[in-house]
Short mmCIF file of N, CA and C in Angstrom, two decimals:
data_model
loop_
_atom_site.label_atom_id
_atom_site.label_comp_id
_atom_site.label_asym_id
_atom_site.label_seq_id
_atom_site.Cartn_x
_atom_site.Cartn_y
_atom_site.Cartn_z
N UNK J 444 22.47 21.74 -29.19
CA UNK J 444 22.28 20.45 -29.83
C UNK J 444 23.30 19.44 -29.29
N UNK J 445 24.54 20.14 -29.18
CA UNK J 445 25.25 18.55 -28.71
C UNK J 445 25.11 18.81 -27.29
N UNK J 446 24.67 19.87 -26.36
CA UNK J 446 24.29 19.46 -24.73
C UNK J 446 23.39 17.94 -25.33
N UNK J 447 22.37 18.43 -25.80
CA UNK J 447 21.20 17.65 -26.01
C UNK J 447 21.54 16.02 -26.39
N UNK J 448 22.44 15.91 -27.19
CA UNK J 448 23.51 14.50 -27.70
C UNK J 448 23.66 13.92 -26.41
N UNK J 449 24.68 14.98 -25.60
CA UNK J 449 25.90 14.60 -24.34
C UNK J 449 24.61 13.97 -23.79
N UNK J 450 23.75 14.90 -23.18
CA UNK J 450 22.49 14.58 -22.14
C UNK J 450 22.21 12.86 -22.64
N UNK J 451 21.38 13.13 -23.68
CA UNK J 451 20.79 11.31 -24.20
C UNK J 451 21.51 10.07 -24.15
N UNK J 452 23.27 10.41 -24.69
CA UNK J 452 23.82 9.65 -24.67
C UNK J 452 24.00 9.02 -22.96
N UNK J 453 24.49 10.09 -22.51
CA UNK J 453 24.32 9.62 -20.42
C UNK J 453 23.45 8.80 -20.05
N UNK J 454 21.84 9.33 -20.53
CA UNK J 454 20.80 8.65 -20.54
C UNK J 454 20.32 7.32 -21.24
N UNK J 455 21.12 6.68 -21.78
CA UNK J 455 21.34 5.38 -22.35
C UNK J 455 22.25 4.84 -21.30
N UNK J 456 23.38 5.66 -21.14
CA UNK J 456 24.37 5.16 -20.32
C UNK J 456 23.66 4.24 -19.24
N UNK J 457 23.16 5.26 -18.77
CA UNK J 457 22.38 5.05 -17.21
C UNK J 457 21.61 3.84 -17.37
N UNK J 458 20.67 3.79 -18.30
CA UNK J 458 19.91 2.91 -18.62
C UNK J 458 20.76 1.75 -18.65
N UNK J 459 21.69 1.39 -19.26
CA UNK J 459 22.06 0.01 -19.96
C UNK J 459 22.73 -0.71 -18.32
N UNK J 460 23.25 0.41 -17.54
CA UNK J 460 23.89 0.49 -16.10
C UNK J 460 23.37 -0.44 -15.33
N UNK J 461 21.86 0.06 -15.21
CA UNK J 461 20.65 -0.47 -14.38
C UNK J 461 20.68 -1.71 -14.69
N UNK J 462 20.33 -1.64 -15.86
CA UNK J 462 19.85 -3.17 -16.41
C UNK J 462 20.82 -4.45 -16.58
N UNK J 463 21.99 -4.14 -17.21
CA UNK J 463 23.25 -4.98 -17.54
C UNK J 463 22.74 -6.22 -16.61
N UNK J 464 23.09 -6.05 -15.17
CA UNK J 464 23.06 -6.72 -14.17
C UNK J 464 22.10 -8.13 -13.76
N UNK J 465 20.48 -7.04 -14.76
CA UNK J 465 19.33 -8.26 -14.95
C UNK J 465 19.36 -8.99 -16.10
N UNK J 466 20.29 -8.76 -16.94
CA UNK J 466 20.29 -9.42 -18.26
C UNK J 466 19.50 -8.79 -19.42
N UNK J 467 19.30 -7.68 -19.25
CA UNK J 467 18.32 -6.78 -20.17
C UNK J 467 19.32 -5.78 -21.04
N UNK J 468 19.27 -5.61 -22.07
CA UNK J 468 20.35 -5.32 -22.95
C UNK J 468 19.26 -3.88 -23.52
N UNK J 469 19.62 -3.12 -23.26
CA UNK J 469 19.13 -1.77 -23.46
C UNK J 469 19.40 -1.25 -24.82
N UNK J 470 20.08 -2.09 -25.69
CA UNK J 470 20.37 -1.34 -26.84
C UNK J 470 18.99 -2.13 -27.87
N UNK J 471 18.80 -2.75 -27.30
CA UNK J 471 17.37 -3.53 -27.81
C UNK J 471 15.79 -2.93 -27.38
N UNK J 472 16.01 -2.34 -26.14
CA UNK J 472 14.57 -1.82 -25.27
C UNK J 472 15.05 -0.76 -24.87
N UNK J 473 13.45 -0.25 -24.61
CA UNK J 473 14.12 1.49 -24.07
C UNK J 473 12.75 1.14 -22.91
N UNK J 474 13.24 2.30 -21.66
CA UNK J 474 12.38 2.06 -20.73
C UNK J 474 10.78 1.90 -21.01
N UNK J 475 10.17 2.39 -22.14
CA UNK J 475 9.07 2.46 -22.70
C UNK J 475 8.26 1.10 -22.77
N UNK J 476 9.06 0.34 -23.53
CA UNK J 476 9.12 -1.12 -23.87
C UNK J 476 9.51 -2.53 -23.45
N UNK J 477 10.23 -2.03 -22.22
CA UNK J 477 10.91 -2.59 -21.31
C UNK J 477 9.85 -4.12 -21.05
N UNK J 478 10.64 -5.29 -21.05
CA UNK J 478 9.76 -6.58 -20.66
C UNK J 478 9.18 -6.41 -18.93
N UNK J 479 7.86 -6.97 -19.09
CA UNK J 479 7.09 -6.89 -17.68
C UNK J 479 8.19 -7.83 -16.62
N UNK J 480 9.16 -8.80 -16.31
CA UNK J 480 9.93 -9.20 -16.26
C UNK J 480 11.79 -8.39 -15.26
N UNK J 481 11.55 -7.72 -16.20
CA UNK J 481 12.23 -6.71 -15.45
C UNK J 481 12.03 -5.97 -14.25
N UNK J 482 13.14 -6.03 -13.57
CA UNK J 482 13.37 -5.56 -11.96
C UNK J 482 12.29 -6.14 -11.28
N UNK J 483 11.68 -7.60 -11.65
CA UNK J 483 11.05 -8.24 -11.15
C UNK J 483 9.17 -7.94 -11.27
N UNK J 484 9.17 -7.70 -12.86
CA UNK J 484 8.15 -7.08 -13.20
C UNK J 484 7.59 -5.94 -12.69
N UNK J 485 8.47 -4.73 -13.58
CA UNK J 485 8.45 -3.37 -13.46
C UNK J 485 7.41 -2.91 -14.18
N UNK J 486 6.30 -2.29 -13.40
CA UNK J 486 5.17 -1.92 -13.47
C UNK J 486 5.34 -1.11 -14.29
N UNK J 487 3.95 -0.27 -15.12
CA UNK J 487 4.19 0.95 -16.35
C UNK J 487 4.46 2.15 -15.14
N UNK J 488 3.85 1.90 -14.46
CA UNK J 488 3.99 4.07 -13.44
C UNK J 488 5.30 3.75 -12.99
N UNK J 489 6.47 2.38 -12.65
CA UNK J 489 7.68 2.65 -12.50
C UNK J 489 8.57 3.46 -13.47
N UNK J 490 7.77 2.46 -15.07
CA UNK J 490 8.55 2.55 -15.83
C UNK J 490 8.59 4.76 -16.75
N UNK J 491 7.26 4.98 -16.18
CA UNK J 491 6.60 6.66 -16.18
C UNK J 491 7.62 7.16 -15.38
N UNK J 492 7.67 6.70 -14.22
CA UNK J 492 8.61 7.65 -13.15
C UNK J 492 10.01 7.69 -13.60
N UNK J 493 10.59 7.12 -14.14
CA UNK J 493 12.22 6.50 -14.78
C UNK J 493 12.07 7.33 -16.20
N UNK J 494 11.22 7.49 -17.03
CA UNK J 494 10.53 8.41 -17.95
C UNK J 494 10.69 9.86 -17.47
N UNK J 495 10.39 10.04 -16.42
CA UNK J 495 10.15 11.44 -15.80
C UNK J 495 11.22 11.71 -15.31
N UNK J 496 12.26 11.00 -14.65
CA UNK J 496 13.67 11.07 -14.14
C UNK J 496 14.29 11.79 -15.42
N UNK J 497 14.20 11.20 -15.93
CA UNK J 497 15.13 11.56 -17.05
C UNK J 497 14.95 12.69 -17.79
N UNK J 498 14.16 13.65 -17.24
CA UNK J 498 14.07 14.51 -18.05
C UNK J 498 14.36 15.65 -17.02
N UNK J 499 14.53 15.52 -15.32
CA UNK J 499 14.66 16.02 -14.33
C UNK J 499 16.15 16.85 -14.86
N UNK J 500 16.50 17.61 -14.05
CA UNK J 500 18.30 17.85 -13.54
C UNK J 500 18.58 17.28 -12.50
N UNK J 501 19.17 16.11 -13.00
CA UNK J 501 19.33 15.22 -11.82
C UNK J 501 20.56 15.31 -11.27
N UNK J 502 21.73 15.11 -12.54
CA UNK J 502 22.89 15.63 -12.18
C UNK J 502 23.84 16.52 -11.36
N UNK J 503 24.34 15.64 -10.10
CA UNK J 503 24.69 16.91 -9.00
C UNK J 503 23.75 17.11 -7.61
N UNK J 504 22.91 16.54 -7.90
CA UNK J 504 21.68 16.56 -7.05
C UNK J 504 21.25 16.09 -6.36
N UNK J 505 20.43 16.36 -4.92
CA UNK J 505 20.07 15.10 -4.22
C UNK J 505 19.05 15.05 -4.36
N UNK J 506 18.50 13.78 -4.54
CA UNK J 506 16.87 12.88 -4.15
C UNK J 506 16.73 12.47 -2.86
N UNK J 507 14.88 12.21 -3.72
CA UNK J 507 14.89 11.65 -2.52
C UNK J 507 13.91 10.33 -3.13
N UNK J 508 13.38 9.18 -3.02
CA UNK J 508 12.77 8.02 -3.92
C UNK J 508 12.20 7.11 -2.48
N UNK J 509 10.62 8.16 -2.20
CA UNK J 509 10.18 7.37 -1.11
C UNK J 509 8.88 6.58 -2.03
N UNK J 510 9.05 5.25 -1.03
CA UNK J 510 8.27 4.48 -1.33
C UNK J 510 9.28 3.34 -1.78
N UNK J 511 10.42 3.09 -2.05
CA UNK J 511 11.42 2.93 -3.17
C UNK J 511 10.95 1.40 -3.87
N UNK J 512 10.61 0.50 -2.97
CA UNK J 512 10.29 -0.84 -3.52
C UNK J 512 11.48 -1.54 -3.87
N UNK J 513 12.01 -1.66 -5.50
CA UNK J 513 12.89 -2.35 -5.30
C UNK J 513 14.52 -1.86 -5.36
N UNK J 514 14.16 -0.41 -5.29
CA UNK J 514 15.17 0.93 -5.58
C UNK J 514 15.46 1.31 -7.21
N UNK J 515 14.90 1.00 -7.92
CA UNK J 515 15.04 0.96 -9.41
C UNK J 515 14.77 2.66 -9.12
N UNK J 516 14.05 3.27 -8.90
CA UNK J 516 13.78 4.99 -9.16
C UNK J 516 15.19 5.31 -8.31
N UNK J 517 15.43 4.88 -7.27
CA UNK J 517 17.45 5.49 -6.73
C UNK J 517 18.00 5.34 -7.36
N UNK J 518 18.33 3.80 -7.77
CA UNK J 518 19.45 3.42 -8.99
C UNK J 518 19.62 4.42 -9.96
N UNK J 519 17.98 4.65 -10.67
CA UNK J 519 18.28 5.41 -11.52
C UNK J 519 19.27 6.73 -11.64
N UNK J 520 18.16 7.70 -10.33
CA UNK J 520 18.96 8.73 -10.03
C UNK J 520 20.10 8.65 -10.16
N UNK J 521 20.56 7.74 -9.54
CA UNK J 521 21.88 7.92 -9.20
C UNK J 521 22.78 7.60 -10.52
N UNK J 522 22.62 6.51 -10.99
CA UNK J 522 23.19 6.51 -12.65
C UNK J 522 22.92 7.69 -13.87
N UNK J 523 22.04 8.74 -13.48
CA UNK J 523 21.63 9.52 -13.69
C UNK J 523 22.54 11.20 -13.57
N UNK J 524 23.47 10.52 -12.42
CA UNK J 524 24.46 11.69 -12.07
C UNK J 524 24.29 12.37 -10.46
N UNK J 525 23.14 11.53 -10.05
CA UNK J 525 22.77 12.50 -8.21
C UNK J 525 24.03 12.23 -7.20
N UNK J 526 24.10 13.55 -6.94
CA UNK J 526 25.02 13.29 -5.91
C UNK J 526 25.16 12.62 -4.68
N UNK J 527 23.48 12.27 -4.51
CA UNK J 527 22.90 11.64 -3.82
C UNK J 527 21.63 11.20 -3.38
N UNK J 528 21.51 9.78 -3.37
CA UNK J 528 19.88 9.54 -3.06
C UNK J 528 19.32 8.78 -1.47
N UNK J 529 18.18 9.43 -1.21
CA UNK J 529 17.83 8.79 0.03
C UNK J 529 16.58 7.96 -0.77
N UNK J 530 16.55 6.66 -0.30
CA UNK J 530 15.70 5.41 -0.55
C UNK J 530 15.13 5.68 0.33
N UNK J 531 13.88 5.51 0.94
CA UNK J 531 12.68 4.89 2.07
C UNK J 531 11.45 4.57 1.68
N UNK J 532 11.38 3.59 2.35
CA UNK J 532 10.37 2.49 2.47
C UNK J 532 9.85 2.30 3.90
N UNK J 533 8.61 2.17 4.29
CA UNK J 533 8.33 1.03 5.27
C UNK J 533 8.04 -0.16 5.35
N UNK J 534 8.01 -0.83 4.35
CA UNK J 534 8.50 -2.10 4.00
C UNK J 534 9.01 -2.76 4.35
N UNK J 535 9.89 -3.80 5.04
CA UNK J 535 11.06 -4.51 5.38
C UNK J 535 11.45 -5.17 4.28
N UNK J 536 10.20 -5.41 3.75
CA UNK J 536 10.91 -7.26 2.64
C UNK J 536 10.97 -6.15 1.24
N UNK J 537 10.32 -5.01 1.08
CA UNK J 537 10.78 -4.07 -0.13
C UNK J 537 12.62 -3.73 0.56
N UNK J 538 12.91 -3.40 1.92
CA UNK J 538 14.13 -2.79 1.76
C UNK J 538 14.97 -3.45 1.60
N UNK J 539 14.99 -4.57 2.52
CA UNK J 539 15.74 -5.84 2.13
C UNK J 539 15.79 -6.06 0.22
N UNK J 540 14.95 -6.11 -0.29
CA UNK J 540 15.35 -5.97 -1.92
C UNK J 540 15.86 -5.22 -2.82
N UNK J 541 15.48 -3.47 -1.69
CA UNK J 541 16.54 -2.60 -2.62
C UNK J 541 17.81 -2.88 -1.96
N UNK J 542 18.34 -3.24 -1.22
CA UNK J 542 19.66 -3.58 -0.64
C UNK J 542 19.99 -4.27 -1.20
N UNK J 543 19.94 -5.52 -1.65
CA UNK J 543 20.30 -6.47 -2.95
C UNK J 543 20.19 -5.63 -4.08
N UNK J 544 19.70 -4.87 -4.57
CA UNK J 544 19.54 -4.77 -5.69
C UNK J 544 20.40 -3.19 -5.87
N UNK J 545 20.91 -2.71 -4.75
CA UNK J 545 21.72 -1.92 -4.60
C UNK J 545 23.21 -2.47 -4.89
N UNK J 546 23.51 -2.98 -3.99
CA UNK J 546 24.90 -3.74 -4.48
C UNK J 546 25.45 -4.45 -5.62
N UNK J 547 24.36 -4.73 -6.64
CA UNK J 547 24.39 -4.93 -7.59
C UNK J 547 25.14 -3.68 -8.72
N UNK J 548 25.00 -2.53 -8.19
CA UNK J 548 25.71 -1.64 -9.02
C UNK J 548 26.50 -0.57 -8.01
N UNK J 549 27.41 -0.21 -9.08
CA UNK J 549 28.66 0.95 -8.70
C UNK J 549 27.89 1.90 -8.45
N UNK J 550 27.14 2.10 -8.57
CA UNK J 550 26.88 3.62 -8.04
C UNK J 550 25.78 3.48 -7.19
N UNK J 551 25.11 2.17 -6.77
CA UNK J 551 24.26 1.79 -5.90
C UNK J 551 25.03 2.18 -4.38
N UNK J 552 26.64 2.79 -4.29
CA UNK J 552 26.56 3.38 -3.04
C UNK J 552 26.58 4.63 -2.76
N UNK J 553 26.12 5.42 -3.52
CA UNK J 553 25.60 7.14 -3.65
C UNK J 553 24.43 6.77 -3.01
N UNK J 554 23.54 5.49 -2.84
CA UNK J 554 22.08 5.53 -2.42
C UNK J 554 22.53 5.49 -0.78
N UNK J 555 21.17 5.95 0.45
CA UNK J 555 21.25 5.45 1.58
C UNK J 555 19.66 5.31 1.85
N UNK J 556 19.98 3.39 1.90
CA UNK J 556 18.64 3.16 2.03
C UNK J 556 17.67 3.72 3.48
N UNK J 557 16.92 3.80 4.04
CA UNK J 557 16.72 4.12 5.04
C UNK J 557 15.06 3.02 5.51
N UNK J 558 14.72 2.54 6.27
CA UNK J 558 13.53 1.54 6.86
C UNK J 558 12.72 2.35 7.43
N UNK J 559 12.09 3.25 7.18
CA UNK J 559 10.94 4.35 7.69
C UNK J 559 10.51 5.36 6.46
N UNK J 560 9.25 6.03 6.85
CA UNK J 560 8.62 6.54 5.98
C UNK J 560 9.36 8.08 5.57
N UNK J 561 9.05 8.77 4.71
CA UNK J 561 9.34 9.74 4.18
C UNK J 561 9.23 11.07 5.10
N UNK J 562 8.04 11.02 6.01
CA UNK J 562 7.59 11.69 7.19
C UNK J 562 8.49 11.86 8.08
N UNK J 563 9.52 10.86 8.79
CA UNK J 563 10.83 10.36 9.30
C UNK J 563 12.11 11.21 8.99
N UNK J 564 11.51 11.61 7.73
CA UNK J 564 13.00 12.51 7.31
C UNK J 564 13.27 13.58 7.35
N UNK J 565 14.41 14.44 7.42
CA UNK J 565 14.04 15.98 7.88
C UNK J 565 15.28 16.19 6.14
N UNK J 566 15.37 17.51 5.94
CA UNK J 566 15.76 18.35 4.99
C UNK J 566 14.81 18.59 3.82
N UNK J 567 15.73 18.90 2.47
CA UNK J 567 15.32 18.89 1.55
C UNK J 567 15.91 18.56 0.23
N UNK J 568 15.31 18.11 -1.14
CA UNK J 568 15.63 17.40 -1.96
C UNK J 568 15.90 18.05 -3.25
N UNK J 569 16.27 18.32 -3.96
CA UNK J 569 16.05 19.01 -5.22
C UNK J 569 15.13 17.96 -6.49
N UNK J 570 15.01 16.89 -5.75
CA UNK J 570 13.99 15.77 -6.48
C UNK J 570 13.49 14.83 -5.91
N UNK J 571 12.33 14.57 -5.69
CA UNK J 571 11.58 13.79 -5.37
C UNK J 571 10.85 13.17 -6.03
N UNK J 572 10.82 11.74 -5.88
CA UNK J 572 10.02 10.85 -6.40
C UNK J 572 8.95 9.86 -5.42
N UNK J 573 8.20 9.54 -6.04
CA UNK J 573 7.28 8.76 -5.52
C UNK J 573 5.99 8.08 -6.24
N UNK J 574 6.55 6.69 -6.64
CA UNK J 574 5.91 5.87 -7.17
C UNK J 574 5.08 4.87 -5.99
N UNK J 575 4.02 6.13 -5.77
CA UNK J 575 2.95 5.18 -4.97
C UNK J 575 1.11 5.40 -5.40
N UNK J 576 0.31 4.39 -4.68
CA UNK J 576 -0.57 4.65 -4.72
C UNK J 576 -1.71 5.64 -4.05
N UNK J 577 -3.27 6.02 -4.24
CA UNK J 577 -3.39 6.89 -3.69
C UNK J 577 -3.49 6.97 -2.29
N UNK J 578 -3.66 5.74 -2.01
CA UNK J 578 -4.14 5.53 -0.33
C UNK J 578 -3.11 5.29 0.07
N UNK J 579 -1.77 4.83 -0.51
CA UNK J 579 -0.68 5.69 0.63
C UNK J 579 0.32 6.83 0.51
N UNK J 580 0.18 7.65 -0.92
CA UNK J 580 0.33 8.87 -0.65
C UNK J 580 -0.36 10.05 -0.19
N UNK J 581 -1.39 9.80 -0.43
CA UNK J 581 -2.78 10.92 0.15
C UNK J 581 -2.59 11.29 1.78
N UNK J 582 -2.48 10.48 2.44
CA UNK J 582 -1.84 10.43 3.70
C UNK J 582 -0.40 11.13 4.39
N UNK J 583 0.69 10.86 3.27
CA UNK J 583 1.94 11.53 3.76
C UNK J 583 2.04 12.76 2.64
N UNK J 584 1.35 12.82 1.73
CA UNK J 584 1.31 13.93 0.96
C UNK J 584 1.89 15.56 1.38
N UNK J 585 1.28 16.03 2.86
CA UNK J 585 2.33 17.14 3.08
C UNK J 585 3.67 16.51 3.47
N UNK J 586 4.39 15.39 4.02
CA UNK J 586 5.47 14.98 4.15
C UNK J 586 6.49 15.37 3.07
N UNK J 587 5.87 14.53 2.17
CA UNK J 587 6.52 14.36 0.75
C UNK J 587 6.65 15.74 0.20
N UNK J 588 5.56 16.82 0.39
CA UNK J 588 5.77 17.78 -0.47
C UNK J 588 6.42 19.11 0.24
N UNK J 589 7.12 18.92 0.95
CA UNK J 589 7.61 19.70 2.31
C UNK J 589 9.57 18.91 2.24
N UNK J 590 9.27 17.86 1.42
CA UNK J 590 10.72 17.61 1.38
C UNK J 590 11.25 18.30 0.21
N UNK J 591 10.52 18.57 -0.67
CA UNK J 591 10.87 19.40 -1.85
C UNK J 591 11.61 20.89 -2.15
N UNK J 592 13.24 20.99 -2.33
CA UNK J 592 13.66 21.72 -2.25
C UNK J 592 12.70 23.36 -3.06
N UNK J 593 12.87 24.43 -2.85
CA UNK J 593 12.79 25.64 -3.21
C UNK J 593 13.11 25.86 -5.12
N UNK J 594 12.51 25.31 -5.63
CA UNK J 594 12.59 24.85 -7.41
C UNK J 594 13.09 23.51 -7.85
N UNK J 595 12.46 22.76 -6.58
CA UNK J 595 13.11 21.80 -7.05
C UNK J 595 11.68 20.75 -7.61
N UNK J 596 11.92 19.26 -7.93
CA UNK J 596 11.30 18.89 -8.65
C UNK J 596 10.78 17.80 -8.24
N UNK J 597 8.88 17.74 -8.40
CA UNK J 597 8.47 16.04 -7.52
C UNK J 597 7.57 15.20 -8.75
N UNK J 598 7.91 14.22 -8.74
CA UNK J 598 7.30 13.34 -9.60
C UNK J 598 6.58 12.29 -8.87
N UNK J 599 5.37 12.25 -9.16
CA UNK J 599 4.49 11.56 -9.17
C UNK J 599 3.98 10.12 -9.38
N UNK J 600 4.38 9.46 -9.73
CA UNK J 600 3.49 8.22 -10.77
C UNK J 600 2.33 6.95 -9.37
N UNK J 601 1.70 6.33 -10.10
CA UNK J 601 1.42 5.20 -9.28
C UNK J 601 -0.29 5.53 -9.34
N UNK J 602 -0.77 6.40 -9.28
CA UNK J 602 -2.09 7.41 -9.47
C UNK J 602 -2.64 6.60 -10.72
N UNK J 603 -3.95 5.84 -10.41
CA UNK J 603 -4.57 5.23 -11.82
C UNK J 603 -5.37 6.18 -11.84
N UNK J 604 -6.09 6.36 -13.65
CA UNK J 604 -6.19 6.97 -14.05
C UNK J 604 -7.87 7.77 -13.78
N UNK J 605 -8.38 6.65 -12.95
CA UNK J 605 -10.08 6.65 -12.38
C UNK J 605 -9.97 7.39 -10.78
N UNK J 606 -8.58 7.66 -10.63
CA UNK J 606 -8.05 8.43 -8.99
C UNK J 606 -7.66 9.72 -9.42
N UNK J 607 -7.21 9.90 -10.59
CA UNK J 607 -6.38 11.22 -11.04
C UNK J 607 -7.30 12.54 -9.93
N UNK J 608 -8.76 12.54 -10.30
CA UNK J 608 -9.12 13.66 -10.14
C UNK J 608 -9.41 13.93 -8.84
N UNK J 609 -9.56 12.80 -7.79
CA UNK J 609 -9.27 12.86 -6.65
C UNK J 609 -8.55 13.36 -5.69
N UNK J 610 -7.26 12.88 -6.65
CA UNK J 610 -6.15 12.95 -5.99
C UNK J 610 -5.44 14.29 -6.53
N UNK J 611 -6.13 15.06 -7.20
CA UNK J 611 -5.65 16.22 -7.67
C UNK J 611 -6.52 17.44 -6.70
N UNK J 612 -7.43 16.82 -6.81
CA UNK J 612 -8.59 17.97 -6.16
C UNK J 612 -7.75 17.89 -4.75
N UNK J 613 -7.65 16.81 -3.79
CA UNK J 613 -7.24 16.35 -2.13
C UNK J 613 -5.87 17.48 -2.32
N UNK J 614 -5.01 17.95 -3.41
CA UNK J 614 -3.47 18.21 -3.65
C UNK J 614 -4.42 19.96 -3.52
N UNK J 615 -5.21 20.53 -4.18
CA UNK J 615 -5.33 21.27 -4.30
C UNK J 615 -6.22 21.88 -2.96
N UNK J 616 -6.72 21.72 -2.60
CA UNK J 616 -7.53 21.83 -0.78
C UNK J 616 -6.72 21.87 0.17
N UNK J 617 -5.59 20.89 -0.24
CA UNK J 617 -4.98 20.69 1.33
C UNK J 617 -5.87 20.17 2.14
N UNK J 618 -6.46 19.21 2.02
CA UNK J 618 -7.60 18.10 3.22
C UNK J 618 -6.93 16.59 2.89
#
């Protein structure tokens, strides 16, 4: 019970961390409820994936948060306790924004953003995230799931809900 305290309380921590910076006062909102507004109108499958972080063992750990956009899923991690996160995007004008929006916090230098796709990267993660859609994860899908350490953990979001079964069946075939 008090792991369970220590844990939540961190997990506010983290939260209020992120946000302070945008003017969002966390003791008022919880990521659930969070204004559309935030991190430059933070979508619900961001706000799912930051949901799902938090329930990870993140602590100690490295990620990995491809797709990253505006780095809000690194930040997290990393306020979260990771020992380390790799950001990528192919994006330019997304990386350029998690870079701003990196420096914005202390622990935004545990992140290393990187300007290439997830495919690009070699090791492995004990967490992975990826808040994308289906037509551009369906594509790097063995990438992504090949970065995934040996029990380690991948989250999903970005998948609407008229793709789910698609994109579950394509996961399960391997095609």
């Amino acid at each position: 019970a008090r792991k369970e305290a220590e844990r939540k309380a961190a997990t506010k921590k983290a939260r209020e961390d992120i946000m302070r910076p945008f003017g969002i006062d966390l003791t008022f909102y919880d990521l659930a409820n969070m204004p559309e507004a935030t991190f430059a109108e933070l979508h619900e499958s961001t706000r799912l994936a930051l949901l799902a972080l938090e329930e990870e063992p993140v602590e100690g750990a490295w990620a990995l948060d491809a797709g990253t956009g505006s780095g809000v899923l690194a930040l997290a991690a990393a306020a979260l306790g990771a020992a380390g996160v790799v950001a990528c995007d192919t994006d330019s004008e997304a990386v350029f924004v998690a870079r701003e929006n990196l420096r914005l916090h202390p622990f935004g230098e545990r992140v290393w953003l990187v300007a290439a796709g997830a495919q690009a990267l070699g090791g492995s993660f004990a967490i992975v995230v990826a808040n994308l859609l289906p037509e551009e994860f369906l594509p790097i899908r063995g990438s992504l799931l090949s970065r995934v350490a040996p029990r380690g953990h991948f989250i999903l979001s970005g998948i609407p809900a008229e793709r789910e079964e698609e994109v579950v069946s394509r996961l399960r075939s391997k095609r």
